[in-house]
mmCIF file of C-alpha atoms in Angstrom:
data_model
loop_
_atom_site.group_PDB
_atom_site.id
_atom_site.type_symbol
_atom_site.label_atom_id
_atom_site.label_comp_id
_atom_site.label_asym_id
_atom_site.label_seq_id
_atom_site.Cartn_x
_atom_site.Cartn_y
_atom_site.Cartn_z
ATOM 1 C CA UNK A 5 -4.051 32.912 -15.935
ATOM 2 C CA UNK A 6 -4.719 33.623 -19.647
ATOM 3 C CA UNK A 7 -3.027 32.725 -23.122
ATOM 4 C CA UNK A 8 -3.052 35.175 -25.564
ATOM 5 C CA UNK A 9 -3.758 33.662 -28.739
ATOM 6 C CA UNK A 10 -3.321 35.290 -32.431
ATOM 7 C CA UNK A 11 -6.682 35.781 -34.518
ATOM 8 C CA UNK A 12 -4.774 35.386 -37.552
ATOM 9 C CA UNK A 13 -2.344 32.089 -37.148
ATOM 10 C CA UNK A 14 -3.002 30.758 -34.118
ATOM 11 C CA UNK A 15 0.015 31.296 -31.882
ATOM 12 C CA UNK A 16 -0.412 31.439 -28.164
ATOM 13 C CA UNK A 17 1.209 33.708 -26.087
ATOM 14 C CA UNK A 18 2.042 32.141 -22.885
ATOM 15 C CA UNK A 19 3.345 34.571 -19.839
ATOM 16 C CA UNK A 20 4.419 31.363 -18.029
ATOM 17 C CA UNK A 21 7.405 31.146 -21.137
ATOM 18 C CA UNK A 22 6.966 34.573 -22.317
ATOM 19 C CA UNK A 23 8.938 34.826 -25.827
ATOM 20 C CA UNK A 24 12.642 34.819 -25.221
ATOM 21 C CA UNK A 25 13.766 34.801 -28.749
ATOM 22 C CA UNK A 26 12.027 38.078 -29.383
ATOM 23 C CA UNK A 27 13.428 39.684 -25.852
ATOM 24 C CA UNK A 28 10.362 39.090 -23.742
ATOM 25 C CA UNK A 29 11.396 36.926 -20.725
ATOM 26 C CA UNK A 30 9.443 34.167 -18.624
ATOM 27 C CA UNK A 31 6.737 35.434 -16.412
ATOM 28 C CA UNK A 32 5.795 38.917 -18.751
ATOM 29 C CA UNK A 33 2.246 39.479 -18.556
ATOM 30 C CA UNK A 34 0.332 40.106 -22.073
ATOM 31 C CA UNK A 35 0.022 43.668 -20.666
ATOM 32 C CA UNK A 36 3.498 44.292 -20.419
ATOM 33 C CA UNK A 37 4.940 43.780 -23.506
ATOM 34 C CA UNK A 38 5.870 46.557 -25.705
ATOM 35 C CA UNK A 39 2.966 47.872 -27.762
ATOM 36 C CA UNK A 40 6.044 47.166 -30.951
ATOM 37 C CA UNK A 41 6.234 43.471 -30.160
ATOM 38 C CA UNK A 42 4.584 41.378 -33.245
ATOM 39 C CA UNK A 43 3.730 38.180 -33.053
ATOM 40 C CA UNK A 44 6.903 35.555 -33.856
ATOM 41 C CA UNK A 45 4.781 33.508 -36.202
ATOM 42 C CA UNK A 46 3.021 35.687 -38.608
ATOM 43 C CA UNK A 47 4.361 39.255 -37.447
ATOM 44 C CA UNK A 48 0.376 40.832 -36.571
ATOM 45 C CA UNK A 49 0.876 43.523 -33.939
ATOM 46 C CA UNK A 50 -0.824 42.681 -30.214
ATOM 47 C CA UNK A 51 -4.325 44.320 -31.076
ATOM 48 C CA UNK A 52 -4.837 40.838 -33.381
ATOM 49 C CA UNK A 53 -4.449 38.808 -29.821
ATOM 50 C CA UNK A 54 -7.410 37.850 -28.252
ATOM 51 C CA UNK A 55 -7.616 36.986 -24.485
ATOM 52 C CA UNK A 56 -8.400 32.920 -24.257
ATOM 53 C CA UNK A 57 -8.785 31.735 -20.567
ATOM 54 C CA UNK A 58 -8.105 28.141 -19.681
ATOM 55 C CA UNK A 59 -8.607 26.235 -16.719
ATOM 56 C CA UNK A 60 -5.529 25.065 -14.864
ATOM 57 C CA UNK A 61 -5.860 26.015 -11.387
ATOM 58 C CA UNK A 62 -2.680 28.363 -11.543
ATOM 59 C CA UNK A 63 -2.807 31.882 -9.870
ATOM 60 C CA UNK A 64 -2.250 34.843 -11.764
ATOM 61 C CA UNK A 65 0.906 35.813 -10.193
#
């Protein structure tokens, strides 16, 4: 699994909480979102996200 993480403030996009407050629910992969979503902190659209794996052992499911 992957975070997402904005090039400009730093947030991280997380699928495993997705971002309820802006109508994308728990378990939404990066790919899924709208192409009009903006990111909640600083409002850059998803081409300023850039793909950061980590290592947790979880499956992509």
């Amino acid at each position: 699994m992957a975070k997402y993480i904005c090039t400009v403030c730093g947030y991280e996009y997380d699928k495993k909480f997705g971002d309820p407050d802006n109508g994308i629910e728990e378990g939404t992969s990066f790919e899924e979102i709208p192409e009009d979503w903006v990111c909640p902190t600083c409002g850059v659209g998803k081409e300023d996200f850039e793909e950061d794996f980590y290592g947790d052992d979880e499956e992509d499911e």
